[in-house]
CSV table of C-alpha atoms and ligand atoms in Angstrom, one decimal:
chain,number,residue,atom,x,y,z
A,18,MET,CA,-16.8,2.3,-17.4
A,19,ARG,CA,-19.5,3.7,-15.1
A,20,THR,CA,-19.3,6.7,-12.9
A,21,SER,CA,-22.3,6.4,-10.9
A,22,ILE,CA,-21.8,6.0,-7.2
A,23,GLU,CA,-25.4,4.5,-6.8
A,24,ALA,CA,-24.6,1.8,-9.3
A,25,ALA,CA,-21.4,1.1,-7.6
A,26,ARG,CA,-22.8,0.9,-4.2
A,27,GLU,CA,-25.3,-1.6,-5.4
A,28,ARG,CA,-22.6,-3.7,-6.7
A,29,VAL,CA,-20.6,-3.6,-3.5
A,30,ARG,CA,-23.8,-4.4,-1.5
A,31,ARG,CA,-24.3,-7.7,-3.5
A,32,ALA,CA,-20.8,-8.8,-3.5
A,33,LYS,CA,-19.9,-11.7,-1.3
A,34,ARG,CA,-16.2,-12.4,-2.4
A,35,VAL,CA,-14.3,-9.1,-2.3
A,36,ALA,CA,-10.7,-8.3,-2.9
A,37,VAL,CA,-9.2,-4.8,-2.4
A,38,LEU,CA,-5.9,-3.4,-3.6
A,39,THR,CA,-4.7,-0.3,-2.1
A,40,GLY,CA,-1.9,2.3,-2.6
A,41,ALA,CA,-0.4,5.4,-1.2
A,42,GLY,CA,-3.6,7.2,-2.0
A,43,VAL,CA,-5.6,5.7,0.8
A,44,SER,CA,-3.4,7.1,3.4
A,45,ALA,CA,-3.1,10.5,1.5
A,46,GLU,CA,-5.9,12.0,3.8
A,47,SER,CA,-4.1,10.7,6.9
A,48,GLY,CA,-1.5,13.2,5.9
A,49,ILE,CA,1.1,10.8,4.5
A,50,PRO,CA,2.4,11.9,1.2
A,51,THR,CA,1.9,9.5,-1.9
A,52,PHE,CA,4.9,8.7,-4.4
A,53,ARG,CA,4.0,10.2,-7.7
A,54,SER,CA,1.0,12.6,-7.1
A,55,ASN,CA,1.7,16.2,-6.7
A,56,GLY,CA,4.0,16.6,-3.6
A,57,GLY,CA,4.7,12.9,-3.8
A,58,TYR,CA,8.2,11.5,-2.8
A,59,TRP,CA,9.3,10.6,-6.4
A,60,ARG,CA,8.4,14.2,-7.7
A,61,GLN,CA,11.4,15.6,-5.5
A,62,ARG,CA,13.6,12.7,-4.8
A,63,ARG,CA,15.2,9.9,-6.9
A,64,PHE,CA,13.9,6.5,-6.1
A,65,GLU,CA,17.2,5.0,-7.2
A,66,ASP,CA,19.0,6.7,-4.1
A,67,LEU,CA,16.2,5.9,-1.5
A,68,ALA,CA,14.4,2.4,-2.7
A,69,THR,CA,17.1,0.5,-4.2
A,70,PRO,CA,19.5,-1.9,-2.5
A,71,GLN,CA,22.2,-0.1,-4.5
A,72,GLY,CA,21.3,3.1,-3.2
A,73,PHE,CA,21.2,1.6,0.5
A,74,ALA,CA,24.6,0.2,-0.1
A,75,ARG,CA,26.0,3.5,-1.3
A,76,ASP,CA,24.7,5.6,1.7
A,77,PRO,CA,22.8,3.7,4.2
A,78,LYS,CA,22.6,6.8,6.7
A,79,PHE,CA,21.1,8.9,4.1
A,80,VAL,CA,18.4,6.2,3.3
A,81,TRP,CA,17.8,5.8,6.8
A,82,THR,CA,17.2,9.4,7.6
A,83,TRP,CA,14.5,9.7,5.0
A,84,TYR,CA,12.9,6.3,6.3
A,85,GLU,CA,13.2,7.5,10.0
A,86,GLU,CA,11.4,10.6,9.0
A,87,ARG,CA,8.7,8.8,7.4
A,88,ARG,CA,8.2,6.4,10.4
A,89,ARG,CA,7.9,9.5,12.6
A,90,GLY,CA,5.4,11.2,10.3
A,91,ILE,CA,3.4,7.7,10.2
A,92,ALA,CA,3.5,7.3,13.9
A,93,ARG,CA,1.8,10.8,14.2
A,94,ALA,CA,-0.9,9.8,11.4
A,95,GLU,CA,-4.1,8.1,12.2
A,96,PRO,CA,-6.2,5.8,10.1
A,97,ASN,CA,-9.0,7.7,8.0
A,98,ALA,CA,-12.6,7.2,7.1
A,99,GLY,CA,-11.3,5.4,4.0
A,100,HIS,CA,-9.3,2.9,6.2
A,101,ARG,CA,-12.5,2.3,8.4
A,102,ALA,CA,-14.8,1.7,5.6
A,103,LEU,CA,-12.8,-1.2,4.4
A,104,VAL,CA,-12.7,-2.6,7.9
A,105,GLU,CA,-16.7,-2.4,7.9
A,106,LEU,CA,-16.5,-3.9,4.4
A,107,GLU,CA,-14.5,-7.1,5.6
A,108,ALA,CA,-17.2,-7.4,8.3
A,109,ARG,CA,-19.9,-7.5,5.7
A,110,ALA,CA,-18.4,-9.7,3.1
A,111,GLU,CA,-18.2,-13.5,3.3
A,112,ARG,CA,-14.7,-13.5,1.7
A,113,PHE,CA,-12.6,-10.3,2.0
A,114,THR,CA,-8.8,-9.9,1.3
A,115,LEU,CA,-7.1,-6.5,1.4
A,116,ILE,CA,-4.0,-6.5,-0.7
A,117,THR,CA,-1.8,-3.2,0.1
A,118,GLN,CA,1.2,-2.0,-1.4
A,119,ASN,CA,1.6,0.4,1.4
A,120,VAL,CA,4.1,0.0,4.4
A,121,ASP,CA,2.6,2.1,6.9
A,122,GLY,CA,0.3,-0.4,8.7
A,123,LEU,CA,-2.6,2.1,9.0
A,124,HIS,CA,-5.1,-0.7,7.6
A,125,GLU,CA,-4.0,-2.9,10.6
A,126,ARG,CA,-4.3,0.0,13.1
A,127,ALA,CA,-7.8,0.7,11.8
A,128,GLY,CA,-8.8,-3.0,12.3
A,129,SER,CA,-8.4,-4.6,9.1
A,130,ARG,CA,-7.7,-8.5,9.7
A,131,ASN,CA,-7.1,-10.3,6.4
A,132,VAL,CA,-4.1,-8.0,5.1
A,133,ILE,CA,-1.6,-9.1,2.5
A,134,ARG,CA,1.4,-6.5,2.6
A,135,LEU,CA,3.0,-7.0,-0.8
A,136,HIS,CA,5.8,-4.3,0.0
A,137,GLY,CA,6.6,-5.3,3.7
A,138,SER,CA,6.3,-2.7,6.4
A,139,ILE,CA,8.2,0.1,7.8
A,140,TRP,CA,8.0,-1.0,11.2
A,141,SER,CA,10.1,-4.0,10.4
A,142,LEU,CA,13.9,-4.2,10.5
A,143,ARG,CA,15.9,-6.8,8.7
A,144,CYS,CA,19.6,-7.6,9.7
A,145,LEU,CA,21.8,-7.8,6.8
A,146,GLY,CA,24.1,-10.2,8.8
A,147,CYS,CA,22.0,-12.6,10.5
A,148,ARG,CA,18.8,-12.1,8.5
A,149,ARG,CA,16.8,-11.7,11.7
A,150,GLU,CA,13.7,-9.5,11.2
A,151,ILE,CA,12.5,-7.5,14.2
A,152,GLU,CA,9.6,-5.0,14.7
A,153,GLU,CA,10.4,-1.7,16.1
A,154,HIS,CA,8.2,1.2,16.5
A,155,ALA,CA,10.5,3.4,18.7
A,156,GLU,CA,12.5,6.3,17.4
A,157,LEU,CA,15.9,5.1,16.3
A,158,ASN,CA,18.7,7.1,17.7
A,159,GLU,CA,21.4,5.9,15.8
A,160,LEU,CA,21.3,5.6,12.0
A,161,PRO,CA,21.9,3.2,10.6
A,162,PRO,CA,20.6,1.0,13.4
A,163,LEU,CA,22.5,-2.2,14.5
A,164,CYS,CA,21.5,-5.7,15.2
A,165,GLU,CA,22.6,-7.4,18.4
A,166,CYS,CA,24.7,-9.6,16.3
A,167,GLY,CA,26.5,-6.4,15.0
A,168,GLY,CA,25.1,-6.6,11.6
A,169,MET,CA,23.4,-3.5,10.0
A,170,LEU,CA,19.7,-3.3,9.9
A,171,ARG,CA,17.7,-2.2,7.0
A,172,PRO,CA,14.2,-1.4,6.6
A,173,GLY,CA,11.8,-4.4,6.0
A,174,VAL,CA,10.4,-3.0,2.8
A,175,VAL,CA,10.5,-4.0,-0.7
A,176,TRP,CA,12.8,-2.0,-2.8
A,177,PHE,CA,12.9,-1.6,-6.6
A,178,GLY,CA,14.3,-4.7,-8.2
A,179,GLU,CA,13.8,-6.9,-5.2
A,180,SER,CA,11.3,-9.9,-4.8
A,181,LEU,CA,8.2,-9.6,-3.0
A,182,PRO,CA,7.7,-11.4,0.4
A,183,ALA,CA,7.6,-15.2,-0.1
A,184,GLY,CA,4.2,-16.2,-0.9
A,185,ALA,CA,2.6,-12.8,-0.8
A,186,MET,CA,1.9,-12.5,-4.5
A,187,GLU,CA,0.6,-15.9,-4.9
A,188,ARG,CA,-1.8,-15.2,-1.9
A,189,ALA,CA,-2.9,-12.0,-3.5
A,190,ALA,CA,-3.5,-13.5,-7.1
A,191,SER,CA,-5.6,-16.3,-5.5
A,192,ALA,CA,-7.7,-14.2,-3.5
A,193,VAL,CA,-8.2,-11.9,-6.9
A,194,SER,CA,-9.0,-15.0,-8.9
A,195,GLU,CA,-11.9,-15.9,-6.4
A,196,ALA,CA,-13.2,-12.4,-6.0
A,197,GLU,CA,-16.4,-11.2,-7.9
A,198,LEU,CA,-15.3,-7.5,-7.0
A,199,LEU,CA,-12.0,-6.1,-6.9
A,200,ILE,CA,-11.8,-2.4,-5.4
A,201,VAL,CA,-8.8,-0.5,-6.4
A,202,VAL,CA,-8.0,2.3,-4.1
A,203,GLY,CA,-5.5,5.2,-4.4
A,204,THR,CA,-2.9,3.6,-6.6
A,205,SER,CA,-1.4,5.0,-9.8
A,206,ALA,CA,-1.1,1.3,-11.0
A,207,GLN,CA,2.5,1.9,-12.3
A,208,VAL,CA,4.3,-0.8,-10.1
A,209,TYR,CA,4.3,-4.5,-11.0
A,210,PRO,CA,3.7,-7.1,-10.0
A,211,ALA,CA,1.0,-5.4,-7.8
A,212,ALA,CA,-0.8,-3.6,-10.7
A,213,GLY,CA,-1.0,-6.7,-12.8
A,214,LEU,CA,-3.8,-7.7,-10.3
A,215,ILE,CA,-6.1,-5.3,-12.1
A,216,PRO,CA,-6.1,-7.0,-15.5
A,217,MET,CA,-5.9,-10.4,-13.6
A,218,ALA,CA,-9.4,-9.5,-12.1
A,219,LEU,CA,-10.9,-8.1,-15.4
A,220,GLY,CA,-9.6,-11.3,-17.3
A,221,ALA,CA,-11.3,-13.5,-14.6
A,222,GLY,CA,-14.7,-11.6,-15.2
A,223,ALA,CA,-14.7,-9.8,-11.7
A,224,ALA,CA,-16.1,-6.3,-11.5
A,225,VAL,CA,-13.3,-3.7,-10.8
A,226,LEU,CA,-14.2,-0.7,-9.0
A,227,GLU,CA,-11.5,2.1,-9.1
A,228,VAL,CA,-11.4,5.0,-6.4
A,229,ASN,CA,-9.0,7.8,-7.2
A,230,PRO,CA,-9.1,11.3,-7.8
A,231,ALA,CA,-7.1,11.0,-10.9
A,232,GLU,CA,-7.3,8.8,-14.0
A,233,THR,CA,-5.1,5.7,-14.2
A,234,GLU,CA,-3.9,3.5,-17.1
A,235,PHE,CA,-6.7,1.0,-16.3
A,236,SER,CA,-9.5,3.7,-15.9
A,237,ASP,CA,-11.0,2.9,-19.3
A,238,ASP,CA,-11.1,-0.8,-18.7
A,239,VAL,CA,-12.6,-0.9,-15.0
A,240,THR,CA,-16.2,-1.5,-14.4
A,241,PHE,CA,-16.8,1.4,-12.2
A,242,ALA,CA,-14.3,4.6,-11.9
A,243,LEU,CA,-15.2,7.0,-9.2
A,244,ARG,CA,-13.4,10.1,-8.8
A,245,GLY,CA,-12.5,11.4,-5.3
A,246,GLY,CA,-10.6,10.9,-2.2
A,247,ALA,CA,-10.6,7.5,-0.5
A,248,ALA,CA,-11.9,9.2,2.9
A,249,GLU,CA,-14.9,10.5,1.1
A,250,ILE,CA,-15.8,7.9,-1.6
A,251,LEU,CA,-15.2,4.5,0.4
A,252,PRO,CA,-17.8,5.4,3.2
A,253,ALA,CA,-20.2,6.7,0.7
A,254,LEU,CA,-20.1,3.2,-1.0
A,255,LEU,CA,-21.2,1.3,2.1
B,309,LIG,P1,1.5,6.6,-6.1
B,309,LIG,O1,2.2,7.6,-5.5
B,309,LIG,O2,2.1,6.0,-7.5
B,309,LIG,O3,0.0,6.6,-6.5
B,309,LIG,C1,-0.9,7.2,-5.5
B,309,LIG,C2,-2.2,7.3,-6.4
B,309,LIG,O4,-3.1,7.7,-5.2
B,309,LIG,C3,-2.4,8.2,-7.4
B,309,LIG,O5,-3.0,7.6,-8.5
B,309,LIG,C4,-3.2,9.4,-6.9
B,309,LIG,O6,-4.0,10.0,-7.7
B,309,LIG,C5,-4.0,8.7,-5.9
B,309,LIG,N1,-4.5,9.5,-4.7
B,309,LIG,C6,-4.1,10.7,-4.3
B,309,LIG,N2,-4.8,11.2,-3.2
B,309,LIG,C7,-5.8,10.3,-3.1
B,309,LIG,C8,-6.9,10.3,-2.2
B,309,LIG,N3,-7.0,11.1,-1.1
B,309,LIG,N4,-7.5,9.1,-2.4
B,309,LIG,C9,-7.4,8.0,-3.1
B,309,LIG,N5,-6.3,8.1,-4.1
B,309,LIG,C10,-5.6,9.2,-4.0
B,309,LIG,O7,1.5,5.2,-5.0
B,309,LIG,P2,1.2,3.7,-5.4
B,309,LIG,O8,0.6,3.4,-6.4
B,309,LIG,O9,1.1,3.1,-4.0
B,309,LIG,O10,6.9,1.0,-3.7
B,309,LIG,O11,2.7,3.2,-5.7
B,309,LIG,C11,3.1,2.0,-5.8
B,309,LIG,C12,4.6,1.9,-5.1
B,309,LIG,O12,5.4,2.7,-5.8
B,309,LIG,C13,4.6,1.9,-3.7
B,309,LIG,O13,4.2,1.0,-2.8
B,309,LIG,C14,6.0,2.2,-3.4
B,309,LIG,C15,6.3,3.2,-4.8
B,309,LIG,O14,7.5,3.2,-5.0
B,309,LIG,C16,7.9,0.6,-3.1
B,309,LIG,O15,8.4,1.5,-2.0
B,309,LIG,C17,8.5,-0.5,-3.3
């Protein structure tokens, strides 16, 4: 494991096939809380109540109140220098795939194009009745919101115990297996199958560069571990 930014920058400069895996930490400097760091959502709330189908079935209004509060917070937030550096990296690389666990849409707002969203989108709403999925950015006045068909809408995100969107993990795995460099930014790497992309890249012989102010379970195994915030480290890598 190396910690030199110069060596990491040189590796990034040479890389033609790049995959990136991001988590909540990449949006932290945009003012959006993470899940497991200090001040993170799961430090004060039970994920069982807020991010499982069972929790939603028990109290949809409670779950929607939390999601709507997050939606409004995200709507006020702006992409940061870390998101923007990944846009620049995409423009430079021959092949580039951005795999994100985030549901905030900030990568897309910054201008990233080839994005795989493993955990869905907080801007999408799915009907439990007719299964239709709609995109809605406006404030939701009535909670839980209802579909035109009268069915209840749920957040279009992946909850614990649910499958990932069809094909998303397959596309992510294929991008990682083809990449010579995987950059892992702002994830505690505790949630699978997303975290499994890191050992997959290492097993395939790719260089893995971790950007995180804290250590993760994979820090000892990665090729480069850079400690610091995404908005500082990612631009410094270019
Ligand atoms: P976590 O909250 O588990 O981890 C956030 C990571 O970001 C931690 O390792 C922090 O050290 C790091 N971090 C904090 N500030 C940072 C900064 N400024 N720059 C870079 N890194 C920073 O979030 P995820 O790993 O994304 O799932 O969590 C994975 C999944 O668990 C989420 O997608 C969500 C959650 O429950 C669902 O909702 C299904």
